[in-house]
CSV table of C-alpha atoms and ligand atoms in Angstrom, one decimal:
chain,number,residue,atom,x,y,z
F,1,MET,CA,-31.1,47.6,171.6
F,2,ASN,CA,-33.5,45.4,171.2
F,3,HIS,CA,-33.6,44.3,175.0
F,4,LEU,CA,-33.0,40.3,173.6
F,5,THR,CA,-28.9,41.4,173.3
F,6,SER,CA,-28.6,42.6,176.8
F,7,LEU,CA,-29.3,40.1,178.1
F,8,THR,CA,-26.9,37.4,180.5
F,9,ILE,CA,-26.9,34.1,180.3
F,10,HIS,CA,-29.1,33.5,183.2
F,11,GLN,CA,-31.5,35.8,182.3
F,12,ALA,CA,-32.2,33.9,178.8
F,13,ARG,CA,-32.2,30.9,180.2
F,14,ARG,CA,-34.6,31.7,182.8
F,15,LEU,CA,-36.8,33.3,179.7
F,16,LEU,CA,-36.0,31.1,177.3
F,17,ASP,CA,-37.2,27.7,179.9
F,18,ALA,CA,-40.4,30.0,180.6
F,19,ARG,CA,-41.3,30.4,177.6
F,20,GLU,CA,-41.2,33.5,176.8
F,21,VAL,CA,-39.3,34.2,174.3
F,22,SER,CA,-38.1,31.0,171.7
F,23,SER,CA,-34.1,30.5,170.6
F,24,VAL,CA,-35.2,30.9,167.0
F,25,GLU,CA,-35.9,34.7,168.3
F,26,LEU,CA,-33.6,35.3,170.5
F,27,THR,CA,-30.6,34.0,168.1
F,28,GLN,CA,-32.8,36.6,165.1
F,29,ALA,CA,-31.9,39.1,167.5
F,30,PHE,CA,-28.6,38.7,167.5
F,31,LEU,CA,-28.7,38.1,164.2
F,32,GLU,CA,-29.9,42.0,164.0
F,33,ARG,CA,-27.3,43.8,165.6
F,34,ILE,CA,-25.2,42.3,164.0
F,35,GLN,CA,-26.7,44.4,161.3
F,36,GLN,CA,-26.3,46.9,163.3
F,37,VAL,CA,-23.2,47.1,165.0
F,38,GLU,CA,-20.6,45.2,162.9
F,39,PRO,CA,-19.8,47.4,160.0
F,40,LYS,CA,-18.4,49.6,163.0
F,41,VAL,CA,-17.0,47.2,165.1
F,42,LYS,CA,-15.9,44.5,163.1
F,43,ALA,CA,-16.1,41.2,165.2
F,44,TYR,CA,-16.4,38.4,163.6
F,45,VAL,CA,-14.1,36.8,160.7
F,46,THR,CA,-17.1,35.0,159.4
F,47,LEU,CA,-21.2,34.6,160.4
F,48,THR,CA,-23.2,31.8,160.3
F,49,PRO,CA,-25.9,32.6,160.2
F,50,GLU,CA,-28.4,29.3,158.5
F,51,LEU,CA,-26.4,27.2,161.1
F,52,ALA,CA,-27.3,29.2,164.2
F,53,LEU,CA,-31.4,29.2,163.1
F,54,GLU,CA,-30.5,25.4,162.7
F,55,GLN,CA,-28.9,25.2,166.1
F,56,ALA,CA,-31.6,27.4,167.3
F,57,ARG,CA,-34.9,25.3,165.8
F,58,ALA,CA,-33.1,22.4,167.3
F,59,ALA,CA,-33.1,23.7,170.8
F,60,ASP,CA,-36.2,24.8,170.8
F,61,ARG,CA,-37.2,21.5,170.4
F,62,ARG,CA,-34.8,20.8,173.8
F,63,ILE,CA,-36.9,23.1,175.9
F,64,ALA,CA,-40.2,21.7,174.9
F,65,GLU,CA,-39.1,18.1,175.2
F,66,GLY,CA,-37.6,18.9,178.7
F,67,HIS,CA,-34.6,18.8,178.7
F,68,ALA,CA,-32.8,21.5,178.8
F,69,ALA,CA,-29.1,22.2,179.4
F,70,PRO,CA,-27.2,25.8,181.0
F,71,LEU,CA,-26.1,26.6,177.7
F,72,THR,CA,-29.6,25.3,175.8
F,73,GLY,CA,-30.7,28.0,172.3
F,74,ILE,CA,-28.0,30.5,174.0
F,75,PRO,CA,-26.2,32.3,171.2
F,76,LEU,CA,-22.2,32.0,171.4
F,77,GLN,CA,-20.0,33.2,169.7
F,78,ILE,CA,-16.0,31.2,169.0
F,79,LYS,CA,-12.4,32.5,168.6
F,80,ASP,CA,-11.4,32.1,164.8
F,81,ASN,CA,-8.6,29.3,166.6
F,82,MET,CA,-10.9,27.1,167.5
F,83,CYS,CA,-12.2,24.0,164.8
F,84,THR,CA,-15.3,24.5,164.3
F,85,ARG,CA,-15.9,21.4,161.7
F,86,GLY,CA,-17.2,22.3,158.2
F,87,VAL,CA,-16.9,26.0,159.3
F,88,ARG,CA,-13.9,27.7,158.2
F,89,THR,CA,-11.1,28.0,160.2
F,90,THR,CA,-9.0,30.7,159.8
F,91,CYS,CA,-6.6,32.2,162.8
F,92,SER,CA,-7.3,35.8,160.8
F,93,SER,CA,-4.3,34.3,158.5
F,94,ARG,CA,-3.6,33.6,154.8
F,95,MET,CA,-2.4,30.7,156.0
F,96,LEU,CA,-5.7,29.5,156.9
F,97,GLU,CA,-8.3,31.9,155.5
F,98,ASN,CA,-9.1,29.1,153.1
F,99,PHE,CA,-9.1,25.9,156.0
F,100,THR,CA,-12.4,24.1,156.7
F,101,PRO,CA,-11.6,21.2,159.4
F,102,PRO,CA,-13.0,17.7,159.0
F,103,TYR,CA,-13.7,18.1,163.1
F,104,ASP,CA,-15.0,20.3,166.1
F,105,ALA,CA,-12.5,20.9,169.0
F,106,THR,CA,-13.7,19.3,172.3
F,107,VAL,CA,-14.7,22.7,173.4
F,108,VAL,CA,-16.6,22.9,170.1
F,109,GLU,CA,-18.2,19.5,170.8
F,110,ARG,CA,-18.8,20.0,174.3
F,111,LEU,CA,-20.9,23.0,173.6
F,112,GLY,CA,-22.7,21.8,170.9
F,113,ALA,CA,-23.1,18.1,173.3
F,114,GLN,CA,-25.3,21.7,175.5
F,115,GLY,CA,-27.4,22.9,172.3
F,116,ALA,CA,-25.2,26.1,172.2
F,117,VAL,CA,-25.9,28.6,169.0
F,118,MET,CA,-23.3,29.6,166.9
F,119,LEU,CA,-23.8,32.8,165.6
F,120,GLY,CA,-19.6,33.0,164.0
F,121,LYS,CA,-15.9,33.6,164.0
F,122,GLY,CA,-14.5,35.7,166.7
F,123,ASN,CA,-11.6,37.7,164.9
F,124,MET,CA,-7.7,37.4,166.0
F,125,ASP,CA,-4.9,38.9,166.3
F,126,GLU,CA,-2.5,36.3,163.2
F,127,PHE,CA,-2.1,33.1,165.3
F,128,ALA,CA,-3.3,34.4,168.4
F,129,MET,CA,0.4,36.6,168.0
F,130,GLY,CA,-0.5,40.4,169.1
F,131,SER,CA,-2.2,42.1,172.4
F,132,SER,CA,-4.7,45.0,169.7
F,133,THR,CA,-6.3,42.5,167.2
F,134,GLU,CA,-4.4,44.8,164.2
F,135,ASN,CA,-2.0,41.5,163.4
F,136,SER,CA,-5.2,40.5,161.8
F,137,ALA,CA,-4.8,39.5,158.1
F,138,PHE,CA,-8.0,40.4,157.5
F,139,PHE,CA,-9.1,43.5,159.5
F,140,PRO,CA,-8.8,45.0,163.1
F,141,THR,CA,-11.5,44.8,165.3
F,142,ARG,CA,-12.6,48.0,166.8
F,143,ASN,CA,-13.3,49.3,170.6
F,144,PRO,CA,-17.1,49.1,171.1
F,145,TRP,CA,-16.5,52.2,173.9
F,146,ASP,CA,-14.6,54.2,171.6
F,147,LEU,CA,-14.4,52.9,167.8
F,148,GLU,CA,-10.7,54.9,167.3
F,149,ARG,CA,-9.1,52.7,169.8
F,150,VAL,CA,-8.2,49.0,169.4
F,151,PRO,CA,-10.3,45.9,171.7
F,152,GLY,CA,-7.3,44.2,172.5
F,153,GLY,CA,-5.9,41.3,171.8
F,154,SER,CA,-5.1,38.6,170.0
F,155,SER,CA,-8.4,37.5,171.6
F,156,GLY,CA,-10.0,41.1,169.7
F,157,GLY,CA,-13.2,39.9,168.1
F,158,PRO,CA,-14.5,38.2,171.2
F,159,ALA,CA,-13.9,41.0,173.3
F,160,ALA,CA,-16.0,43.2,171.0
F,161,ALA,CA,-18.1,41.3,170.2
F,162,VAL,CA,-19.7,40.7,174.1
F,163,ALA,CA,-19.1,44.0,174.8
F,164,ALA,CA,-21.0,45.5,172.3
F,165,GLY,CA,-23.4,42.8,172.0
F,166,GLU,CA,-22.9,41.0,169.6
F,167,ALA,CA,-22.9,37.5,171.5
F,168,LEU,CA,-24.1,36.6,175.1
F,169,ALA,CA,-20.5,35.0,175.6
F,170,SER,CA,-17.6,33.8,173.6
F,171,LEU,CA,-14.8,31.4,173.7
F,172,GLY,CA,-11.2,33.3,173.3
F,173,SER,CA,-7.0,31.6,174.1
F,174,ASP,CA,-4.6,33.3,176.9
F,175,THR,CA,-1.7,32.1,175.6
F,176,GLY,CA,0.1,35.4,177.6
F,177,GLY,CA,-3.1,37.1,178.0
F,178,SER,CA,-5.0,37.4,174.9
F,179,ILE,CA,-8.5,36.8,176.9
F,180,ARG,CA,-7.7,38.8,180.5
F,181,GLN,CA,-6.5,41.8,178.1
F,182,PRO,CA,-9.1,42.2,176.0
F,183,ALA,CA,-11.7,41.3,178.3
F,184,ALA,CA,-9.9,44.7,180.0
F,185,LEU,CA,-10.0,47.1,177.0
F,186,CYS,CA,-13.4,46.1,175.7
F,187,GLY,CA,-15.3,46.2,180.2
F,188,VAL,CA,-16.1,42.7,179.6
F,189,VAL,CA,-15.3,39.3,182.3
F,190,GLY,CA,-12.6,37.2,180.8
F,191,MET,CA,-10.8,34.0,182.5
F,192,LYS,CA,-7.9,31.8,181.3
F,193,PRO,CA,-8.7,29.0,183.1
F,194,THR,CA,-6.0,26.8,185.1
F,195,TYR,CA,-3.6,25.3,182.3
F,196,GLY,CA,-4.7,21.7,181.7
F,197,LEU,CA,-8.8,22.2,183.1
F,198,VAL,CA,-10.0,23.0,178.8
F,199,SER,CA,-8.9,21.0,176.5
F,200,ARG,CA,-6.6,22.3,174.3
F,201,TYR,CA,-7.8,19.4,171.7
F,202,GLY,CA,-8.6,21.4,168.2
F,203,LEU,CA,-7.2,24.7,169.0
F,204,VAL,CA,-4.3,25.3,166.5
F,205,ALA,CA,-1.0,25.3,168.7
F,206,PHE,CA,0.2,28.0,169.5
F,207,ALA,CA,2.5,27.7,172.1
F,208,SER,CA,1.0,24.3,174.4
F,209,SER,CA,2.8,25.0,177.1
F,210,LEU,CA,1.0,28.2,177.6
F,211,ASP,CA,-2.3,28.0,175.6
F,212,GLN,CA,-5.7,28.1,177.2
F,213,ILE,CA,-8.9,27.9,176.5
F,214,GLY,CA,-11.4,30.0,178.6
F,215,PRO,CA,-14.6,32.9,178.1
F,216,PHE,CA,-15.8,36.2,177.7
F,217,ALA,CA,-18.8,36.8,179.7
F,218,ARG,CA,-21.0,40.1,180.6
F,219,ASP,CA,-21.1,38.6,184.4
F,220,VAL,CA,-19.1,36.5,186.8
F,221,GLU,CA,-22.3,34.0,186.8
F,222,ASP,CA,-22.1,33.7,183.0
F,223,CYS,CA,-18.1,32.9,183.1
F,224,ALA,CA,-19.1,30.3,185.1
F,225,LEU,CA,-21.5,28.5,183.0
F,226,MET,CA,-19.0,28.9,180.3
F,227,LEU,CA,-16.6,27.1,182.0
F,228,SER,CA,-18.3,24.4,183.6
F,229,ALA,CA,-20.4,23.7,179.6
F,230,ILE,CA,-16.1,23.3,178.8
F,231,ALA,CA,-14.3,22.3,181.5
F,232,GLY,CA,-13.0,18.1,182.4
F,233,HIS,CA,-11.1,15.8,181.3
F,234,ASP,CA,-10.3,15.1,177.6
F,235,ARG,CA,-8.0,11.3,176.7
F,236,ARG,CA,-7.3,13.4,172.9
F,237,ASP,CA,-5.7,16.4,175.0
F,238,SER,CA,-2.0,15.3,177.0
F,239,THR,CA,-1.9,18.1,179.1
F,240,SER,CA,-5.5,17.4,180.4
F,241,LEU,CA,-6.3,17.2,183.6
F,242,PRO,CA,-7.7,14.2,184.9
F,243,GLN,CA,-10.2,15.0,186.6
F,244,PRO,CA,-14.5,15.8,185.8
F,245,SER,CA,-15.5,19.6,185.6
F,246,PRO,CA,-16.5,21.2,188.5
F,247,ASP,CA,-20.4,23.1,188.8
F,248,PHE,CA,-18.1,26.6,189.1
F,249,ARG,CA,-21.7,28.7,189.5
F,250,SER,CA,-22.3,26.9,192.8
F,251,ALA,CA,-18.8,27.7,194.6
F,252,LEU,CA,-20.6,32.0,193.8
F,253,SER,CA,-21.7,32.7,197.6
F,254,GLY,CA,-21.6,36.2,197.5
F,255,ASN,CA,-19.3,35.7,200.8
F,256,ILE,CA,-15.8,36.2,200.9
F,257,ARG,CA,-15.5,36.9,204.9
F,258,GLY,CA,-12.1,36.1,205.6
F,259,LEU,CA,-11.0,36.5,202.1
F,260,ARG,CA,-6.9,36.5,202.2
F,261,VAL,CA,-6.3,38.7,199.7
F,262,GLY,CA,-2.5,39.9,198.4
F,263,VAL,CA,-1.4,42.6,196.0
F,264,PRO,CA,1.8,42.4,195.2
F,265,VAL,CA,4.0,45.4,194.5
F,266,GLU,CA,5.4,44.5,191.3
F,267,TYR,CA,1.6,44.7,189.8
F,268,PHE,CA,1.8,48.3,190.4
F,269,ASN,CA,5.3,49.7,189.6
F,270,ALA,CA,5.1,48.2,186.3
F,271,GLN,CA,6.4,49.6,183.5
F,272,GLY,CA,4.2,52.1,181.7
F,273,MET,CA,1.6,51.3,184.4
F,274,ASN,CA,-1.6,54.3,184.0
F,275,ARG,CA,-2.3,56.1,187.3
F,276,GLU,CA,-5.7,56.4,186.9
F,277,VAL,CA,-5.9,52.6,186.3
F,278,GLU,CA,-4.1,52.0,189.5
F,279,LYS,CA,-6.0,53.9,191.3
F,280,ALA,CA,-9.7,52.4,190.1
F,281,ILE,CA,-7.6,48.6,191.3
F,282,LEU,CA,-6.9,50.6,194.7
F,283,ASP,CA,-10.5,51.6,195.2
F,284,ALA,CA,-11.5,48.3,194.0
F,285,ILE,CA,-9.5,46.8,196.7
F,286,ALA,CA,-11.1,48.8,199.3
F,287,ILE,CA,-14.1,47.1,198.8
F,288,LEU,CA,-12.9,44.0,198.6
F,289,GLN,CA,-11.6,45.2,201.9
F,290,GLY,CA,-15.4,46.6,202.2
F,291,LEU,CA,-16.9,42.9,202.3
F,292,GLY,CA,-14.8,41.4,205.3
F,293,ALA,CA,-11.6,40.5,202.3
F,294,GLN,CA,-7.7,40.5,204.5
F,295,ILE,CA,-5.5,42.8,202.8
F,296,ASP,CA,-2.2,42.0,203.1
F,297,TRP,CA,0.1,44.6,200.9
F,298,ASN,CA,3.6,43.6,201.6
F,299,VAL,CA,3.7,40.4,198.8
F,300,SER,CA,6.8,39.9,196.9
F,301,LEU,CA,6.8,37.9,193.1
F,302,PRO,CA,10.3,39.6,192.2
F,303,SER,CA,11.5,37.6,189.8
F,304,THR,CA,8.1,39.0,187.7
F,305,ARG,CA,10.1,41.3,186.1
F,306,TYR,CA,11.6,38.3,184.8
F,307,ALA,CA,8.0,37.4,183.2
F,308,LEU,CA,8.3,39.3,179.9
F,309,ALA,CA,11.8,38.9,178.5
F,310,VAL,CA,11.0,34.5,179.7
F,311,TYR,CA,7.8,35.0,177.8
F,312,TYR,CA,9.3,36.2,174.5
F,313,ILE,CA,11.8,32.9,174.8
F,314,LEU,CA,9.6,30.0,175.6
F,315,ALA,CA,6.2,31.3,173.7
F,316,PRO,CA,8.4,31.7,169.7
F,317,SER,CA,10.5,29.0,170.8
F,318,GLU,CA,7.3,26.9,170.7
F,319,CYS,CA,5.8,28.8,167.9
F,320,SER,CA,9.0,27.9,166.0
F,321,ALA,CA,8.2,24.3,166.4
F,322,ASN,CA,4.2,24.5,165.9
F,323,LEU,CA,4.1,26.6,163.0
F,324,ALA,CA,6.8,23.6,161.2
F,325,ARG,CA,3.9,22.0,160.0
F,326,TYR,CA,2.2,24.9,157.3
F,327,ASP,CA,4.3,23.9,154.5
F,328,GLY,CA,2.0,24.1,151.8
F,329,VAL,CA,2.0,20.6,151.7
F,330,LYS,CA,-0.7,18.9,154.8
F,331,TYR,CA,-2.7,21.9,154.3
F,332,GLY,CA,-3.2,26.2,154.0
F,333,TYR,CA,-2.5,27.8,151.6
F,334,SER,CA,0.1,27.0,149.3
F,335,ASP,CA,1.9,28.4,146.4
F,336,HIS,CA,3.1,26.6,143.8
F,337,THR,CA,4.4,29.5,140.8
F,338,ALA,CA,7.8,29.2,142.5
F,339,GLY,CA,9.6,26.3,140.8
F,340,SER,CA,11.4,24.1,143.3
F,341,MET,CA,9.6,22.0,145.9
F,342,TRP,CA,11.8,24.6,148.5
F,343,GLU,CA,11.4,27.0,146.4
F,344,GLU,CA,7.8,26.6,146.9
F,345,LEU,CA,8.3,25.9,150.7
F,346,GLU,CA,9.6,29.3,151.2
F,347,ALA,CA,7.5,31.0,149.1
F,348,THR,CA,4.6,29.7,151.2
F,349,ARG,CA,5.2,30.8,154.0
F,350,GLU,CA,6.7,34.8,153.4
F,351,HIS,CA,3.9,35.0,151.5
F,352,GLY,CA,1.1,32.8,154.0
F,353,PHE,CA,2.6,34.3,156.8
F,354,GLY,CA,2.5,38.0,158.5
F,355,GLN,CA,5.1,40.0,159.6
F,356,GLU,CA,4.4,39.0,163.8
F,357,VAL,CA,4.2,35.3,162.8
F,358,LYS,CA,7.5,35.5,161.5
F,359,ARG,CA,9.2,37.2,164.0
F,360,ARG,CA,7.8,34.9,166.2
F,361,ILE,CA,9.5,32.5,164.4
F,362,MET,CA,12.6,34.0,163.6
F,363,LEU,CA,13.1,34.6,167.0
F,364,GLY,CA,12.3,30.7,169.1
F,365,THR,CA,14.0,28.9,165.7
F,366,TYR,CA,17.1,31.4,167.1
F,367,SER,CA,16.8,31.0,171.0
F,368,LEU,CA,16.7,26.7,170.0
F,369,SER,CA,19.3,26.4,168.1
F,370,SER,CA,22.3,24.6,168.5
F,371,GLY,CA,25.3,26.9,170.9
F,372,TYR,CA,22.4,29.2,171.9
F,373,TYR,CA,19.8,26.4,173.4
F,374,ASP,CA,21.7,26.6,176.9
F,375,ALA,CA,22.2,30.0,176.6
F,376,TYR,CA,18.3,31.0,175.7
F,377,TYR,CA,15.6,28.3,176.1
F,378,LEU,CA,17.2,26.4,178.8
F,379,LYS,CA,17.6,29.6,181.4
F,380,ALA,CA,14.2,30.9,180.1
F,381,GLN,CA,13.2,27.2,181.5
F,382,LYS,CA,14.9,27.2,184.7
F,383,VAL,CA,13.3,31.4,185.2
F,384,ARG,CA,10.1,29.9,185.1
F,385,THR,CA,10.4,27.2,187.8
F,386,ILE,CA,11.0,31.0,189.9
F,387,ILE,CA,8.8,32.3,188.6
F,388,THR,CA,5.4,29.2,189.5
F,389,SER,CA,7.5,28.8,192.9
F,390,GLU,CA,7.5,32.0,194.3
F,391,PHE,CA,3.4,32.1,192.8
F,392,GLN,CA,3.4,28.7,195.0
F,393,GLN,CA,4.8,30.6,197.8
F,394,ALA,CA,2.1,33.2,198.5
F,395,PHE,CA,-0.5,30.9,198.1
F,396,ARG,CA,0.7,29.0,200.9
F,397,THR,CA,-0.2,32.7,203.4
F,398,HIS,CA,-3.2,33.8,200.7
F,399,ASP,CA,-6.4,32.3,199.1
F,400,VAL,CA,-6.1,34.7,195.4
F,401,LEU,CA,-4.1,37.9,194.3
F,402,VAL,CA,-5.3,40.5,193.3
F,403,THR,CA,-3.7,43.6,189.9
F,404,PRO,CA,-4.2,45.3,187.0
F,405,THR,CA,-5.1,43.6,184.2
F,406,SER,CA,-3.5,46.0,182.1
F,407,PRO,CA,-1.0,48.7,183.0
F,408,THR,CA,-3.0,50.9,180.7
F,409,VAL,CA,-6.6,51.3,179.6
F,410,ALA,CA,-7.4,50.6,175.2
F,411,PHE,CA,-5.2,52.9,172.8
F,412,ARG,CA,-4.8,54.2,169.5
F,413,LEU,CA,-5.3,52.0,166.3
F,414,GLY,CA,-1.8,52.5,164.8
F,415,ASP,CA,-0.5,53.5,168.6
F,416,LYS,CA,2.2,50.6,169.0
F,417,THR,CA,2.1,49.4,165.3
F,418,SER,CA,5.8,50.0,164.8
F,419,ASP,CA,6.9,49.0,168.1
F,420,PRO,CA,6.9,45.4,169.2
F,421,LEU,CA,8.0,46.0,172.6
F,422,GLN,CA,5.7,48.5,173.5
F,423,MET,CA,2.9,46.4,172.5
F,424,TYR,CA,4.7,44.0,174.4
F,425,LEU,CA,4.7,45.5,177.6
F,426,SER,CA,0.6,45.6,177.6
F,427,ASP,CA,0.6,42.0,178.9
F,428,VAL,CA,3.1,42.3,181.2
F,429,CYS,CA,0.6,41.8,184.4
F,430,THR,CA,-1.0,38.5,182.4
F,431,ILE,CA,1.9,36.3,181.5
F,432,PRO,CA,3.6,35.6,184.6
F,433,VAL,CA,-0.1,34.2,185.2
F,434,ASN,CA,0.9,32.0,182.3
F,435,ILE,CA,4.2,31.7,183.2
F,436,ALA,CA,3.4,29.4,186.3
F,437,GLY,CA,-0.3,28.1,184.4
F,438,LEU,CA,-2.8,29.6,187.1
F,439,PRO,CA,-5.9,30.4,186.6
F,440,GLY,CA,-6.5,34.4,186.0
F,441,LEU,CA,-9.6,35.8,185.3
F,442,SER,CA,-10.0,39.9,184.4
F,443,LEU,CA,-13.5,41.8,185.5
F,444,PRO,CA,-14.4,45.7,184.9
F,445,CYS,CA,-14.0,48.2,188.2
F,446,GLY,CA,-14.2,51.2,186.1
F,447,PHE,CA,-13.3,53.8,184.4
F,448,ALA,CA,-10.3,55.8,183.4
F,449,GLY,CA,-10.6,58.7,180.7
F,450,GLY,CA,-14.1,56.9,179.9
F,451,LEU,CA,-12.9,53.6,179.0
F,452,PRO,CA,-13.3,50.5,180.6
F,453,VAL,CA,-10.8,49.1,183.6
F,454,GLY,CA,-9.7,45.6,184.2
F,455,MET,CA,-9.0,44.1,187.9
F,456,GLN,CA,-7.1,40.5,187.9
F,457,ILE,CA,-8.0,38.2,190.0
F,458,ILE,CA,-5.1,35.0,190.3
F,459,GLY,CA,-5.4,32.1,192.1
F,460,PRO,CA,-3.7,29.2,192.5
F,461,ALA,CA,-3.9,26.1,190.5
F,462,LEU,CA,-6.9,24.7,190.4
F,463,GLY,CA,-7.6,27.6,192.5
F,464,ASP,CA,-10.5,28.7,189.6
F,465,ALA,CA,-13.2,28.0,192.1
F,466,ALA,CA,-11.9,30.4,194.4
F,467,VAL,CA,-11.0,33.1,191.5
F,468,LEU,CA,-14.8,32.7,190.2
F,469,ARG,CA,-16.1,33.4,194.3
F,470,ALA,CA,-14.2,36.2,194.7
F,471,ALA,CA,-14.8,37.5,191.0
F,472,HIS,CA,-18.7,37.4,191.5
F,473,ALA,CA,-18.5,38.8,195.1
F,474,TYR,CA,-16.5,41.8,193.9
F,475,GLU,CA,-19.7,42.4,191.5
F,476,GLN,CA,-22.3,41.6,193.1
F,477,ALA,CA,-21.4,45.4,195.2
F,478,THR,CA,-20.6,47.2,191.8
F,479,GLU,CA,-22.6,47.7,189.1
F,480,TRP,CA,-19.9,48.4,186.4
F,481,HIS,CA,-20.5,45.5,184.4
F,482,THR,CA,-24.4,46.8,183.4
F,483,ARG,CA,-23.1,49.2,181.7
F,484,TRP,CA,-23.2,49.4,177.6
F,485,PRO,CA,-20.9,51.3,175.4
F,486,GLU,CA,-23.2,54.0,173.6
F,487,LEU,CA,-23.1,52.4,169.7
F,488,GLU,CA,-26.1,53.5,167.6
T,501,LIG,N1,0.0,39.5,173.5
T,501,LIG,C1,1.1,37.9,173.5
T,501,LIG,C2,1.5,38.0,172.6
T,501,LIG,O1,1.7,38.0,171.3
T,501,LIG,C3,0.2,36.8,174.2
T,501,LIG,C4,-1.1,36.6,173.4
T,501,LIG,C5,-2.1,35.5,174.1
T,501,LIG,O2,-2.2,35.2,174.7
T,501,LIG,N2,-1.9,34.8,172.7
T,501,LIG,O3,2.0,36.4,172.5
């Protein structure tokens, strides 16, 4: 592997600023790496090499003029559910296979303003519904650590691209775990920020009260750099919090002496918890303790057991409303062969959407329908409030909570495709965090059977800096994040 594609963003920054390497050289190294390993990994839906080289040349001019920003000239990938002006944005769905947005998502615009380089768009489960990237309408992505296994999902493309050295970092979206679970399964850092910290404008909506964009990176410092670049108020998203983006890198002091860490018991009894995964997390907690953190083993969040059920009412309900727009008229796929307008609408949705997307739309439409609304949707909203208040209670006396990110390591392709419930259980540890709108980060903390294990660090609302600080301190004391899969 070329040494340039195994750098971190902060290392590449130093080389770029010292003119030891140009952004064009760096970008070319990534394009070559993609050529080499992409046939095996399949992390990209669309590659944009010409655009990347054009952006790299512009970045080199900006660096020469002395106004480089932290991401100027840095080659990145973007998950394919974020709008990119003039570049196809498919959501890995037949419905949007030929959709080219006329505008950039706010996050894409902000990366562009820093002069970042876009290599292409990352594969995903269709409309971000899934935990393995096998629901992509085009092809599954493979886990760089074992090509017979899934990378997780729905942001499997972004996680695999970063793990395989096919991008320095990527952006994903997380509605129930879609950044943290694939980050864990691929052995990279992934963060879902506090709800409202990052603008959702231009993110193709799945479940708007849960969706949040966040970074995938090779280490915590890069994750902080990426988050600082994309966070901050945006008047085009009504749920965007009215505050500027902090410099998250300045939070990385390396010092967590006295940090109050809670370990919620329910996350260790979770259904299907693998004992080797659990052991890796317990070892990681011992390291945090060695760094001076105070560990409280007696935290309980009893309503955690309802979180999965609440999610599978709320997320499908919101999705059934959000996906009503795909009617074959406004944009996207359209089936004109059917005859009447209603028949065309039906045929468009029948052929444009895959199985899982249709399952979610039906579940959601059912729970929102008259007569069932109170029993399902309204009840789920009430339980959501209880889950949120249990977290608030825990954060009165704790700075962060630590849990496994996923109950298992990467599973084999095809293992869970015939049983949706087994697939859904992959997110038991991440879903409660979305329900409560909290920041959560997954970082590498060991291996089980040769496959990466991720530790989840959860913070209170707007405690993103504390989460990053804890993760960074752990990372400094360990070397899991420096390992690479064997792909050549
Ligand atoms: N796997 C979960 C689902 O299928 C979460 C997906 C996500 O976070 N986008 O809904």
